[in-house]
């Protein structure tokens, strides 16, 4: 039993440089074509590697898909956080954060998003990412209210509504009803929040511009 406990506490082996490169290539392939239709044999052929090399990454194709999907969303979150690290204005934080989400999702093909929606373990990775995004937006709205750049009236309600919209984007409800991509939906959410929260005096020539235009 002690040996089992020791193994459980042992740190996970970090991927080699070759494995990191292979995961990056798999990510690009899945983003472009999805992952549900591939077998491990298919992937080994496309990656010019052996199946044993893929098994070293994950014990099954399904677990490999989950690993690659999680890698995509973690990487996107890290890059978005880096893009806002030096920002303090809540309007720029919201604009840049949601623009970043839209930009990263533009890399994802309809096949990739469909496969995520239809495969529960991969969908869970997207849901985790979306919950984290909703929490960050709530924090930015609260900061904007504290700093006096957002209206205090209904700010808490707007923050909750933003969370529901992000959930609607993630579950595919919004895309199915209005036929837009997730990236387009995040761009529209940024415009809605920045327009709806700003006091009227910030709507004129003195308004702080969006930090980045995703269009």
Short mmCIF file of C-alpha atoms in Angstrom, two decimals:
data_model
loop_
_atom_site.label_atom_id
_atom_site.label_comp_id
_atom_site.label_asym_id
_atom_site.label_seq_id
_atom_site.Cartn_x
_atom_site.Cartn_y
_atom_site.Cartn_z
CA UNK A 1 0.00 0.00 0.00
CA UNK A 2 2.85 2.35 0.81
CA UNK A 3 4.31 1.81 -2.66
CA UNK A 4 0.94 2.67 -4.24
CA UNK A 5 0.71 5.85 -2.17
CA UNK A 6 4.25 6.80 -3.15
CA UNK A 7 3.43 6.36 -6.83
CA UNK A 8 0.27 8.43 -6.41
CA UNK A 9 2.30 11.26 -4.87
CA UNK A 10 5.03 11.12 -7.52
CA UNK A 11 5.04 14.13 -9.86
CA UNK A 12 3.79 13.58 -13.36
CA UNK A 13 6.48 13.19 -15.97
CA UNK A 14 6.71 16.31 -18.11
CA UNK A 15 6.35 15.78 -21.87
CA UNK A 16 9.50 15.78 -23.92
CA UNK A 17 10.21 18.39 -26.56
CA UNK A 18 9.15 15.87 -29.21
CA UNK A 19 5.88 15.20 -27.39
CA UNK A 20 5.15 18.91 -27.01
CA UNK A 21 5.70 19.38 -30.73
CA UNK A 22 3.45 16.41 -31.49
CA UNK A 23 0.69 17.79 -29.26
CA UNK A 24 0.97 21.14 -31.04
CA UNK A 25 0.62 19.41 -34.42
CA UNK A 26 -2.37 17.41 -33.18
CA UNK A 27 -3.97 20.60 -31.92
CA UNK A 28 -3.67 22.22 -35.34
CA UNK A 29 -5.08 19.12 -37.01
CA UNK A 30 -8.05 18.87 -34.64
CA UNK A 31 -8.79 22.58 -34.90
CA UNK A 32 -8.90 22.29 -38.69
CA UNK A 33 -10.71 18.96 -39.09
CA UNK A 34 -12.18 17.91 -35.76
CA UNK A 35 -11.22 14.68 -34.01
CA UNK A 36 -14.20 12.32 -33.86
CA UNK A 37 -13.62 10.64 -37.21
CA UNK A 38 -9.94 9.88 -36.69
CA UNK A 39 -8.65 6.53 -35.49
CA UNK A 40 -5.26 6.17 -33.82
CA UNK A 41 -4.02 4.59 -37.05
CA UNK A 42 -5.20 7.67 -38.95
CA UNK A 43 -3.48 9.98 -36.50
CA UNK A 44 -0.24 8.02 -36.59
CA UNK A 45 -0.26 8.30 -40.38
CA UNK A 46 -1.01 12.03 -40.37
CA UNK A 47 1.60 12.72 -37.68
CA UNK A 48 4.22 10.47 -39.30
CA UNK A 49 4.75 8.60 -36.06
CA UNK A 50 4.00 5.19 -34.56
CA UNK A 51 0.92 4.33 -32.53
CA UNK A 52 3.17 3.65 -29.57
CA UNK A 53 4.28 7.29 -29.75
CA UNK A 54 0.64 8.35 -29.48
CA UNK A 55 0.03 5.87 -26.66
CA UNK A 56 2.84 7.56 -24.77
CA UNK A 57 0.71 10.72 -24.83
CA UNK A 58 -2.58 9.07 -23.83
CA UNK A 59 -3.87 5.49 -23.49
CA UNK A 60 -6.70 5.93 -26.01
CA UNK A 61 -7.83 8.16 -28.84
CA UNK A 62 -10.62 9.57 -26.68
CA UNK A 63 -8.21 10.53 -23.92
CA UNK A 64 -5.84 11.97 -26.47
CA UNK A 65 -8.66 14.15 -27.80
CA UNK A 66 -9.45 15.38 -24.29
CA UNK A 67 -5.77 16.17 -23.73
CA UNK A 68 -5.48 18.14 -26.96
CA UNK A 69 -8.75 20.02 -26.41
CA UNK A 70 -7.68 20.93 -22.88
CA UNK A 71 -4.33 22.08 -24.24
CA UNK A 72 -6.04 24.41 -26.71
CA UNK A 73 -8.25 26.07 -24.11
CA UNK A 74 -5.49 26.34 -21.50
CA UNK A 75 -3.15 27.88 -24.05
CA UNK A 76 -5.81 30.35 -25.16
CA UNK A 77 -6.54 31.34 -21.55
CA UNK A 78 -2.84 31.87 -20.81
CA UNK A 79 -2.34 34.06 -23.87
CA UNK A 80 -5.45 36.11 -23.14
CA UNK A 81 -4.35 36.64 -19.54
CA UNK A 82 -0.94 37.75 -20.78
CA UNK A 83 -2.62 40.26 -23.12
CA UNK A 84 -4.43 41.97 -20.25
CA UNK A 85 -1.65 41.78 -17.68
CA UNK A 86 -0.68 45.44 -18.05
CA UNK A 87 -4.21 46.83 -18.37
CA UNK A 88 -6.06 48.53 -15.54
CA UNK A 89 -9.08 50.19 -17.17
CA UNK A 90 -12.10 47.88 -16.87
CA UNK A 91 -13.34 48.84 -20.34
CA UNK A 92 -10.08 47.81 -21.93
CA UNK A 93 -9.95 44.66 -19.80
CA UNK A 94 -13.37 43.53 -21.02
CA UNK A 95 -12.74 44.51 -24.63
CA UNK A 96 -9.32 42.87 -24.82
CA UNK A 97 -10.38 39.75 -22.93
CA UNK A 98 -13.42 39.03 -25.10
CA UNK A 99 -11.61 40.02 -28.29
CA UNK A 100 -8.96 37.48 -27.33
CA UNK A 101 -11.58 34.78 -26.80
CA UNK A 102 -13.08 35.56 -30.19
CA UNK A 103 -9.68 35.49 -31.92
CA UNK A 104 -8.77 32.11 -30.47
CA UNK A 105 -12.12 30.58 -31.35
CA UNK A 106 -11.71 31.76 -34.94
CA UNK A 107 -9.03 29.08 -35.20
CA UNK A 108 -11.61 26.39 -34.44
CA UNK A 109 -13.43 24.83 -37.37
CA UNK A 110 -17.14 23.94 -37.17
CA UNK A 111 -16.06 20.29 -37.11
CA UNK A 112 -13.91 20.87 -34.03
CA UNK A 113 -16.70 22.67 -32.16
CA UNK A 114 -19.22 20.01 -33.21
CA UNK A 115 -17.00 17.22 -31.94
CA UNK A 116 -16.55 19.02 -28.61
CA UNK A 117 -20.31 19.45 -28.26
CA UNK A 118 -20.92 15.76 -28.96
CA UNK A 119 -18.16 14.34 -26.73
CA UNK A 120 -18.85 14.93 -23.04
CA UNK A 121 -15.25 14.73 -21.70
CA UNK A 122 -14.05 17.29 -24.27
CA UNK A 123 -17.14 19.42 -23.67
CA UNK A 124 -16.25 19.51 -19.98
CA UNK A 125 -12.95 21.22 -20.84
CA UNK A 126 -14.83 23.90 -22.77
CA UNK A 127 -17.33 24.31 -19.94
CA UNK A 128 -14.53 24.79 -17.43
CA UNK A 129 -12.97 27.43 -19.66
CA UNK A 130 -16.31 29.20 -20.10
CA UNK A 131 -17.03 29.27 -16.37
CA UNK A 132 -13.62 30.80 -15.77
CA UNK A 133 -14.26 33.41 -18.49
CA UNK A 134 -17.63 34.33 -16.98
CA UNK A 135 -16.01 34.79 -13.57
CA UNK A 136 -13.32 37.03 -15.04
CA UNK A 137 -15.95 39.20 -16.77
CA UNK A 138 -17.86 39.53 -13.50
CA UNK A 139 -14.66 40.68 -11.85
CA UNK A 140 -13.98 43.25 -14.57
CA UNK A 141 -17.51 44.64 -14.28
CA UNK A 142 -17.22 44.94 -10.52
CA UNK A 143 -13.88 46.70 -10.94
CA UNK A 144 -15.41 49.12 -13.43
CA UNK A 145 -18.17 49.98 -10.98
CA UNK A 146 -15.68 50.51 -8.15
CA UNK A 147 -13.52 52.70 -10.38
CA UNK A 148 -16.49 54.76 -11.53
CA UNK A 149 -16.22 53.95 -15.23
CA UNK A 150 -19.38 51.78 -15.30
CA UNK A 151 -22.88 52.58 -14.19
CA UNK A 152 -23.70 51.10 -10.79
CA UNK A 153 -27.35 50.56 -11.70
CA UNK A 154 -27.94 46.85 -12.40
CA UNK A 155 -24.23 46.15 -12.75
CA UNK A 156 -24.54 42.94 -10.73
CA UNK A 157 -27.46 41.82 -12.88
CA UNK A 158 -25.51 42.59 -16.06
CA UNK A 159 -22.58 40.54 -14.75
CA UNK A 160 -24.88 37.57 -14.17
CA UNK A 161 -26.45 38.01 -17.61
CA UNK A 162 -22.98 38.03 -19.16
CA UNK A 163 -22.31 34.71 -17.45
CA UNK A 164 -25.52 33.28 -18.89
CA UNK A 165 -24.62 34.52 -22.37
CA UNK A 166 -21.20 32.87 -22.14
CA UNK A 167 -22.94 29.68 -21.04
CA UNK A 168 -25.29 30.02 -24.01
CA UNK A 169 -22.31 30.42 -26.34
CA UNK A 170 -20.61 27.37 -24.86
CA UNK A 171 -23.67 25.13 -25.04
CA UNK A 172 -24.33 26.09 -28.66
CA UNK A 173 -27.75 27.59 -27.91
CA UNK A 174 -26.87 31.03 -29.29
CA UNK A 175 -25.14 29.67 -32.38
CA UNK A 176 -28.09 27.43 -33.22
CA UNK A 177 -30.66 30.21 -32.79
CA UNK A 178 -28.94 33.05 -34.64
CA UNK A 179 -26.46 31.14 -36.83
CA UNK A 180 -23.25 32.80 -35.66
CA UNK A 181 -19.93 31.31 -34.66
CA UNK A 182 -18.76 31.33 -31.05
CA UNK A 183 -16.10 33.87 -32.05
CA UNK A 184 -18.76 36.23 -33.46
CA UNK A 185 -20.86 35.78 -30.34
CA UNK A 186 -17.96 36.78 -28.06
CA UNK A 187 -17.35 39.88 -30.18
CA UNK A 188 -21.02 40.84 -29.92
CA UNK A 189 -20.94 40.27 -26.15
CA UNK A 190 -18.02 42.67 -25.80
CA UNK A 191 -19.90 45.35 -27.75
CA UNK A 192 -23.05 44.78 -25.70
CA UNK A 193 -21.27 45.03 -22.36
CA UNK A 194 -19.16 48.06 -23.20
CA UNK A 195 -22.14 49.91 -24.64
CA UNK A 196 -24.56 48.92 -21.90
CA UNK A 197 -22.35 49.58 -18.88
CA UNK A 198 -20.79 52.89 -19.87
CA UNK A 199 -22.21 56.10 -18.41
CA UNK A 200 -23.49 58.42 -21.12
CA UNK A 201 -20.61 60.84 -20.72
CA UNK A 202 -18.24 58.09 -21.87
CA UNK A 203 -20.08 57.67 -25.14
CA UNK A 204 -18.75 60.86 -26.69
CA UNK A 205 -15.40 61.95 -28.03
CA UNK A 206 -13.72 61.32 -24.68
CA UNK A 207 -14.58 57.63 -24.59
CA UNK A 208 -11.80 55.14 -23.98
CA UNK A 209 -11.52 53.02 -27.12
CA UNK A 210 -11.50 49.26 -27.27
CA UNK A 211 -7.92 48.03 -26.90
CA UNK A 212 -8.21 45.80 -29.93
CA UNK A 213 -10.60 45.49 -32.82
CA UNK A 214 -11.29 41.85 -33.64
CA UNK A 215 -13.20 42.62 -36.78
#
